[in-house]
Amino acid sequence: MYTIAALYHFSRFDAPDALRPPLIALCARHEVKGTLLVAAEGINGTIAGSRAGIDAVIAHIRALPGCADLEWKESTATEPPFGKMKVRLKREIVTMGQPDVDPLAKVGHYVDPAEWNDLIGRDDVAVIDTRNDYEVAIGTFNGAIDPETQSFGEFPAWWEANKDRFHNKKIAMFCTGGIRCEKSTNYLIGQGVEDVFHLKGGILKYLEEVPQEQSSWQGDCFVFDNRVSVGHGLKEGPHMLCHGCRRPILPEDTTKVGYEAGVSCPHCVDQTSDADKARFRERQRQMTLAKSRGETHRS
């Protein structure tokens, strides 16, 4: 059984590049795999490994400047969710492209999962899903507004074009683990929105804590590892990943026109060139060969 830890923390790192080598070495020593993003504004990522390995990495991160109160969300998997460990230096740990946004200055009001249903059921509250369109497509909260953005960086333009819809409304926002809401709520406060709320711990914490029979969540939640999706109780969902477009698909999609293993799915078959498909086929061939040799190639 693998322990999976999803984490983020905003903190000001004076030399983020100096944090990378020790993290790589520690994860290698404990055979922890996944992805961590490090920037001047903090750290973000998902890692998986043994209980002892995850504990060691979490302890190391909590010892970094300003990270003592780091919170993280855990789940488990029977198969390795990641094939390798990556620690990447970034300008932002979640890319919004708004230099004036600073979650360390001020964010919206945190709402615990147990109180979320009452909030989003109010007539004076508008609920906005801040995730990308392909994530929203497989699951969201009842009545939530889908901005239909392809990347988080599109959210400010969407808000500018739609803000008049929310006059005299309180805004409740949510995302997978909470990190996007740290920035989006700060952004809305900077735009003059007074009553902004966000789901503490994100969808993952809600699915972990709120019983299915009391839930306002419909569908599954996309996750950025080889599980692809999770449902209530953080149980692994039915989705698989199209390795052509990296979107979640269901098993029945593999029987539809446009699906080719490792190459395309009905969502993307018309969106990639013949050269792209040839490259994907070669990648799939190499993966099949590696699997036949008993090697593991997971991304």
CSV table of C-alpha atoms in Angstrom, one decimal:
chain,number,residue,atom,x,y,z
A,1,MET,CA,0.0,0.0,0.0
A,2,TYR,CA,1.3,3.4,-1.0
A,3,THR,CA,0.7,6.6,1.0
A,4,ILE,CA,-0.1,9.6,-1.1
A,5,ALA,CA,0.3,13.1,0.2
A,6,ALA,CA,-1.0,16.2,-1.6
A,7,LEU,CA,0.4,19.4,-0.2
A,8,TYR,CA,0.9,23.1,-0.7
A,9,HIS,CA,2.1,25.9,1.4
A,10,PHE,CA,2.7,29.6,0.6
A,11,SER,CA,5.8,30.9,2.2
A,12,ARG,CA,8.5,33.4,1.1
A,13,PHE,CA,11.6,31.5,0.1
A,14,ASP,CA,14.7,33.7,-0.5
A,15,ALA,CA,16.6,31.1,-2.4
A,16,PRO,CA,14.2,28.4,-3.7
A,17,ASP,CA,16.9,26.9,-6.0
A,18,ALA,CA,18.8,25.9,-2.8
A,19,LEU,CA,15.8,23.8,-1.6
A,20,ARG,CA,15.8,21.5,-4.6
A,21,PRO,CA,19.0,19.4,-4.1
A,22,PRO,CA,18.1,18.3,-0.5
A,23,LEU,CA,14.6,17.5,-1.5
A,24,ILE,CA,15.8,15.3,-4.4
A,25,ALA,CA,18.3,13.5,-2.2
A,26,LEU,CA,15.8,12.9,0.6
A,27,CYS,CA,13.1,11.6,-1.8
A,28,ALA,CA,15.6,9.3,-3.5
A,29,ARG,CA,16.8,7.9,-0.2
A,30,HIS,CA,13.3,7.0,0.9
A,31,GLU,CA,12.1,6.0,-2.6
A,32,VAL,CA,9.4,8.7,-2.6
A,33,LYS,CA,8.1,9.6,-6.0
A,34,GLY,CA,5.9,12.3,-7.5
A,35,THR,CA,6.3,16.0,-8.3
A,36,LEU,CA,7.1,19.0,-6.1
A,37,LEU,CA,7.1,22.5,-7.4
A,38,VAL,CA,9.2,25.1,-5.6
A,39,ALA,CA,9.1,28.9,-6.1
A,40,ALA,CA,9.8,32.0,-4.2
A,41,GLU,CA,6.1,32.0,-3.1
A,42,GLY,CA,6.2,28.5,-1.6
A,43,ILE,CA,5.9,24.8,-2.4
A,44,ASN,CA,3.2,22.6,-4.0
A,45,GLY,CA,2.9,19.0,-5.1
A,46,THR,CA,1.9,15.4,-4.7
A,47,ILE,CA,4.2,12.6,-3.5
A,48,ALA,CA,3.8,8.9,-2.8
A,49,GLY,CA,5.8,6.3,-1.1
A,50,SER,CA,6.0,4.2,2.1
A,51,ARG,CA,4.6,5.6,5.4
A,52,ALA,CA,8.1,6.2,6.7
A,53,GLY,CA,9.2,7.9,3.5
A,54,ILE,CA,6.2,10.3,3.4
A,55,ASP,CA,6.7,11.1,7.0
A,56,ALA,CA,10.4,11.9,6.4
A,57,VAL,CA,9.6,14.3,3.5
A,58,ILE,CA,6.8,16.0,5.3
A,59,ALA,CA,9.0,16.6,8.3
A,60,HIS,CA,11.7,18.1,6.0
A,61,ILE,CA,9.2,20.4,4.3
A,62,ARG,CA,7.7,21.5,7.7
A,63,ALA,CA,11.2,22.5,8.7
A,64,LEU,CA,11.6,24.9,5.8
A,65,PRO,CA,11.2,28.7,6.5
A,66,GLY,CA,7.6,29.5,7.3
A,67,CYS,CA,6.3,26.0,6.8
A,68,ALA,CA,5.8,24.8,10.3
A,69,ASP,CA,2.0,24.8,10.0
A,70,LEU,CA,2.0,22.9,6.6
A,71,GLU,CA,-1.2,21.0,6.1
A,72,TRP,CA,-1.5,18.0,3.7
A,73,LYS,CA,-4.1,15.5,2.6
A,74,GLU,CA,-3.4,11.8,2.5
A,75,SER,CA,-4.9,8.9,0.6
A,76,THR,CA,-3.7,5.4,-0.4
A,77,ALA,CA,-3.2,3.4,-3.6
A,78,THR,CA,-2.3,-0.2,-4.2
A,79,GLU,CA,-0.3,0.6,-7.3
A,80,PRO,CA,2.6,3.1,-7.6
A,81,PRO,CA,0.9,6.5,-8.5
A,82,PHE,CA,4.2,7.9,-9.9
A,83,GLY,CA,7.1,6.4,-11.8
A,84,LYS,CA,9.8,9.0,-10.8
A,85,MET,CA,10.5,12.0,-8.6
A,86,LYS,CA,10.6,15.5,-10.0
A,87,VAL,CA,11.4,18.7,-8.1
A,88,ARG,CA,10.9,21.7,-10.3
A,89,LEU,CA,11.7,25.3,-9.9
A,90,LYS,CA,8.8,27.6,-11.0
A,91,ARG,CA,7.9,31.2,-11.0
A,92,GLU,CA,4.6,30.3,-9.3
A,93,ILE,CA,3.5,27.1,-7.6
A,94,VAL,CA,0.2,27.5,-9.3
A,95,THR,CA,0.2,29.6,-12.3
A,96,MET,CA,-2.2,32.5,-12.4
A,97,GLY,CA,0.0,35.2,-14.0
A,98,GLN,CA,-1.1,38.0,-11.7
A,99,PRO,CA,1.9,39.5,-10.1
A,100,ASP,CA,-0.1,41.5,-7.5
A,101,VAL,CA,-1.9,38.5,-6.1
A,102,ASP,CA,-0.5,37.5,-2.7
A,103,PRO,CA,-2.2,34.8,-0.7
A,104,LEU,CA,0.1,35.6,2.2
A,105,ALA,CA,-1.5,39.0,2.5
A,106,LYS,CA,-5.2,38.0,2.6
A,107,VAL,CA,-7.5,35.2,1.4
A,108,GLY,CA,-11.2,34.5,1.6
A,109,HIS,CA,-13.0,33.0,4.5
A,110,TYR,CA,-12.2,29.3,5.0
A,111,VAL,CA,-15.2,27.0,5.2
A,112,ASP,CA,-14.9,23.5,6.7
A,113,PRO,CA,-16.3,20.6,4.7
A,114,ALA,CA,-19.0,20.0,7.3
A,115,GLU,CA,-20.3,23.6,6.8
A,116,TRP,CA,-19.9,23.7,3.0
A,117,ASN,CA,-23.4,22.3,2.0
A,118,ASP,CA,-25.2,24.9,4.1
A,119,LEU,CA,-23.2,27.8,2.5
A,120,ILE,CA,-23.6,26.7,-1.1
A,121,GLY,CA,-27.3,26.1,-0.6
A,122,ARG,CA,-28.0,29.7,0.2
A,123,ASP,CA,-29.8,31.9,-2.4
A,124,ASP,CA,-27.3,34.8,-1.9
A,125,VAL,CA,-24.3,32.6,-2.7
A,126,ALA,CA,-22.8,32.0,-6.1
A,127,VAL,CA,-20.6,28.9,-6.3
A,128,ILE,CA,-17.6,28.9,-8.7
A,129,ASP,CA,-15.5,25.9,-9.7
A,130,THR,CA,-12.0,27.3,-10.3
A,131,ARG,CA,-10.6,24.2,-12.0
A,132,ASN,CA,-10.0,23.5,-15.7
A,133,ASP,CA,-12.8,22.4,-18.0
A,134,TYR,CA,-11.7,18.8,-18.3
A,135,GLU,CA,-11.6,18.5,-14.5
A,136,VAL,CA,-15.1,19.9,-14.1
A,137,ALA,CA,-16.4,17.6,-16.8
A,138,ILE,CA,-16.1,14.5,-14.7
A,139,GLY,CA,-17.5,15.9,-11.4
A,140,THR,CA,-18.5,19.1,-9.5
A,141,PHE,CA,-20.8,20.4,-6.8
A,142,ASN,CA,-24.5,20.7,-7.5
A,143,GLY,CA,-25.2,24.2,-8.9
A,144,ALA,CA,-21.6,25.2,-9.3
A,145,ILE,CA,-20.7,27.6,-12.2
A,146,ASP,CA,-18.1,26.3,-14.6
A,147,PRO,CA,-16.0,29.1,-16.1
A,148,GLU,CA,-14.9,26.7,-18.9
A,149,THR,CA,-11.3,27.7,-18.6
A,150,GLN,CA,-8.5,25.6,-20.1
A,151,SER,CA,-6.0,26.9,-17.6
A,152,PHE,CA,-6.0,28.8,-14.3
A,153,GLY,CA,-4.4,31.8,-16.0
A,154,GLU,CA,-7.7,32.4,-17.9
A,155,PHE,CA,-9.7,32.9,-14.7
A,156,PRO,CA,-9.0,36.7,-14.3
A,157,ALA,CA,-10.3,37.4,-17.8
A,158,TRP,CA,-13.3,35.2,-17.2
A,159,TRP,CA,-14.1,37.1,-14.0
A,160,GLU,CA,-13.7,40.5,-15.7
A,161,ALA,CA,-16.2,39.4,-18.4
A,162,ASN,CA,-18.7,37.9,-16.0
A,163,LYS,CA,-18.4,39.9,-12.8
A,164,ASP,CA,-21.7,41.7,-13.3
A,165,ARG,CA,-23.5,38.4,-13.0
A,166,PHE,CA,-22.5,38.3,-9.3
A,167,HIS,CA,-23.7,41.7,-8.2
A,168,ASN,CA,-24.8,41.6,-4.5
A,169,LYS,CA,-23.8,37.9,-4.3
A,170,LYS,CA,-21.4,36.2,-1.9
A,171,ILE,CA,-18.8,34.1,-3.8
A,172,ALA,CA,-17.9,30.6,-2.7
A,173,MET,CA,-15.0,29.0,-4.6
A,174,PHE,CA,-13.5,25.5,-4.6
A,175,CYS,CA,-10.7,23.5,-6.3
A,176,THR,CA,-9.1,20.1,-5.9
A,177,GLY,CA,-6.9,20.7,-2.8
A,178,GLY,CA,-7.3,24.4,-2.1
A,179,ILE,CA,-4.3,26.0,-3.7
A,180,ARG,CA,-6.0,27.7,-6.6
A,181,CYS,CA,-8.6,29.2,-4.2
A,182,GLU,CA,-5.8,30.8,-2.2
A,183,LYS,CA,-5.0,32.9,-5.2
A,184,SER,CA,-8.4,33.3,-6.7
A,185,THR,CA,-9.9,34.6,-3.5
A,186,ASN,CA,-7.1,37.0,-3.0
A,187,TYR,CA,-7.6,38.2,-6.6
A,188,LEU,CA,-11.4,38.8,-6.0
A,189,ILE,CA,-10.7,40.7,-2.8
A,190,GLY,CA,-8.3,42.9,-4.8
A,191,GLN,CA,-11.2,43.4,-7.3
A,192,GLY,CA,-13.4,44.8,-4.6
A,193,VAL,CA,-15.4,41.6,-3.8
A,194,GLU,CA,-16.2,41.8,-0.1
A,195,ASP,CA,-17.7,38.4,0.8
A,196,VAL,CA,-15.5,35.6,-0.6
A,197,PHE,CA,-15.4,32.1,0.8
A,198,HIS,CA,-13.5,28.9,-0.1
A,199,LEU,CA,-13.6,25.2,0.7
A,200,LYS,CA,-10.9,24.4,3.2
A,201,GLY,CA,-8.8,21.5,2.1
A,202,GLY,CA,-10.6,21.5,-1.3
A,203,ILE,CA,-12.7,18.8,-2.9
A,204,LEU,CA,-10.3,16.1,-1.6
A,205,LYS,CA,-11.0,17.0,2.1
A,206,TYR,CA,-14.7,17.2,1.4
A,207,LEU,CA,-14.8,13.8,-0.2
A,208,GLU,CA,-12.8,12.4,2.7
A,209,GLU,CA,-14.9,13.8,5.5
A,210,VAL,CA,-18.5,14.2,4.2
A,211,PRO,CA,-20.5,10.9,3.9
A,212,GLN,CA,-21.8,10.2,0.4
A,213,GLU,CA,-25.4,10.2,1.6
A,214,GLN,CA,-24.9,13.8,2.8
A,215,SER,CA,-22.9,15.0,-0.1
A,216,SER,CA,-23.6,17.7,-2.7
A,217,TRP,CA,-20.8,16.4,-4.9
A,218,GLN,CA,-21.7,14.7,-8.2
A,219,GLY,CA,-19.3,12.5,-10.1
A,220,ASP,CA,-15.6,12.0,-9.5
A,221,CYS,CA,-12.6,14.3,-8.8
A,222,PHE,CA,-9.7,14.4,-11.2
A,223,VAL,CA,-6.3,13.9,-9.5
A,224,PHE,CA,-2.9,14.5,-11.0
A,225,ASP,CA,-1.5,11.0,-10.6
A,226,ASN,CA,-2.0,7.5,-12.1
A,227,ARG,CA,-5.3,7.0,-10.2
A,228,VAL,CA,-6.8,9.7,-12.5
A,229,SER,CA,-9.9,10.2,-10.4
A,230,VAL,CA,-11.2,9.6,-6.9
A,231,GLY,CA,-14.7,9.5,-5.4
A,232,HIS,CA,-16.3,9.6,-2.0
A,233,GLY,CA,-14.0,8.3,0.7
A,234,LEU,CA,-11.1,9.0,-1.8
A,235,LYS,CA,-11.7,5.6,-3.4
A,236,GLU,CA,-10.1,5.3,-6.8
A,237,GLY,CA,-12.5,6.2,-9.6
A,238,PRO,CA,-13.3,4.5,-12.9
A,239,HIS,CA,-11.4,6.9,-15.1
A,240,MET,CA,-8.2,6.3,-17.2
A,241,LEU,CA,-6.0,8.9,-18.9
A,242,CYS,CA,-5.8,9.5,-22.6
A,243,HIS,CA,-2.0,9.8,-23.2
A,244,GLY,CA,-2.6,11.9,-26.2
A,245,CYS,CA,-4.4,14.9,-24.5
A,246,ARG,CA,-4.0,14.0,-20.8
A,247,ARG,CA,-7.7,14.2,-20.3
A,248,PRO,CA,-9.7,11.7,-18.2
A,249,ILE,CA,-11.8,9.1,-20.1
A,250,LEU,CA,-14.1,6.3,-19.1
A,251,PRO,CA,-13.6,2.6,-20.0
A,252,GLU,CA,-16.5,2.9,-22.5
A,253,ASP,CA,-14.7,5.6,-24.3
A,254,THR,CA,-12.1,3.1,-25.5
A,255,THR,CA,-14.8,1.5,-27.7
A,256,LYS,CA,-15.7,4.8,-29.4
A,257,VAL,CA,-14.5,6.2,-32.7
A,258,GLY,CA,-11.3,8.1,-32.3
A,259,TYR,CA,-9.8,6.0,-29.5
A,260,GLU,CA,-6.3,4.5,-30.0
A,261,ALA,CA,-4.4,3.4,-27.0
A,262,GLY,CA,-1.7,5.9,-26.1
A,263,VAL,CA,-2.5,8.1,-29.1
A,264,SER,CA,-5.9,9.6,-29.1
A,265,CYS,CA,-9.5,9.6,-27.6
A,266,PRO,CA,-12.8,10.9,-28.9
A,267,HIS,CA,-12.0,14.3,-27.2
A,268,CYS,CA,-8.7,14.9,-29.0
A,269,VAL,CA,-8.6,12.8,-32.2
A,270,ASP,CA,-9.2,15.9,-34.3
A,271,GLN,CA,-6.9,18.1,-32.3
A,272,THR,CA,-3.5,16.6,-33.0
A,273,SER,CA,-1.6,16.3,-36.3
A,274,ASP,CA,-0.5,13.2,-38.1
A,275,ALA,CA,3.0,13.9,-36.9
A,276,ASP,CA,1.8,14.1,-33.3
A,277,LYS,CA,0.0,10.8,-33.6
A,278,ALA,CA,3.1,9.1,-35.1
A,279,ARG,CA,5.1,10.3,-32.2
A,280,PHE,CA,2.5,9.1,-29.7
A,281,ARG,CA,2.4,5.7,-31.5
A,282,GLU,CA,6.2,5.3,-31.1
A,283,ARG,CA,6.0,6.3,-27.5
A,284,GLN,CA,3.3,3.7,-27.0
A,285,ARG,CA,5.4,1.1,-28.8
A,286,GLN,CA,8.3,1.8,-26.5
A,287,MET,CA,6.1,1.6,-23.4
A,288,THR,CA,4.7,-1.8,-24.6
A,289,LEU,CA,8.2,-3.1,-25.1
A,290,ALA,CA,9.3,-1.9,-21.7
A,291,LYS,CA,6.3,-3.6,-20.1
A,292,SER,CA,7.1,-6.9,-21.8
A,293,ARG,CA,10.6,-6.7,-20.3
A,294,GLY,CA,9.2,-6.1,-16.9
A,295,GLU,CA,10.2,-2.5,-16.7
A,296,THR,CA,8.0,0.2,-15.2
A,297,HIS,CA,7.4,3.5,-17.1
A,298,ARG,CA,4.9,5.7,-15.4
A,299,SER,CA,4.5,9.4,-15.7
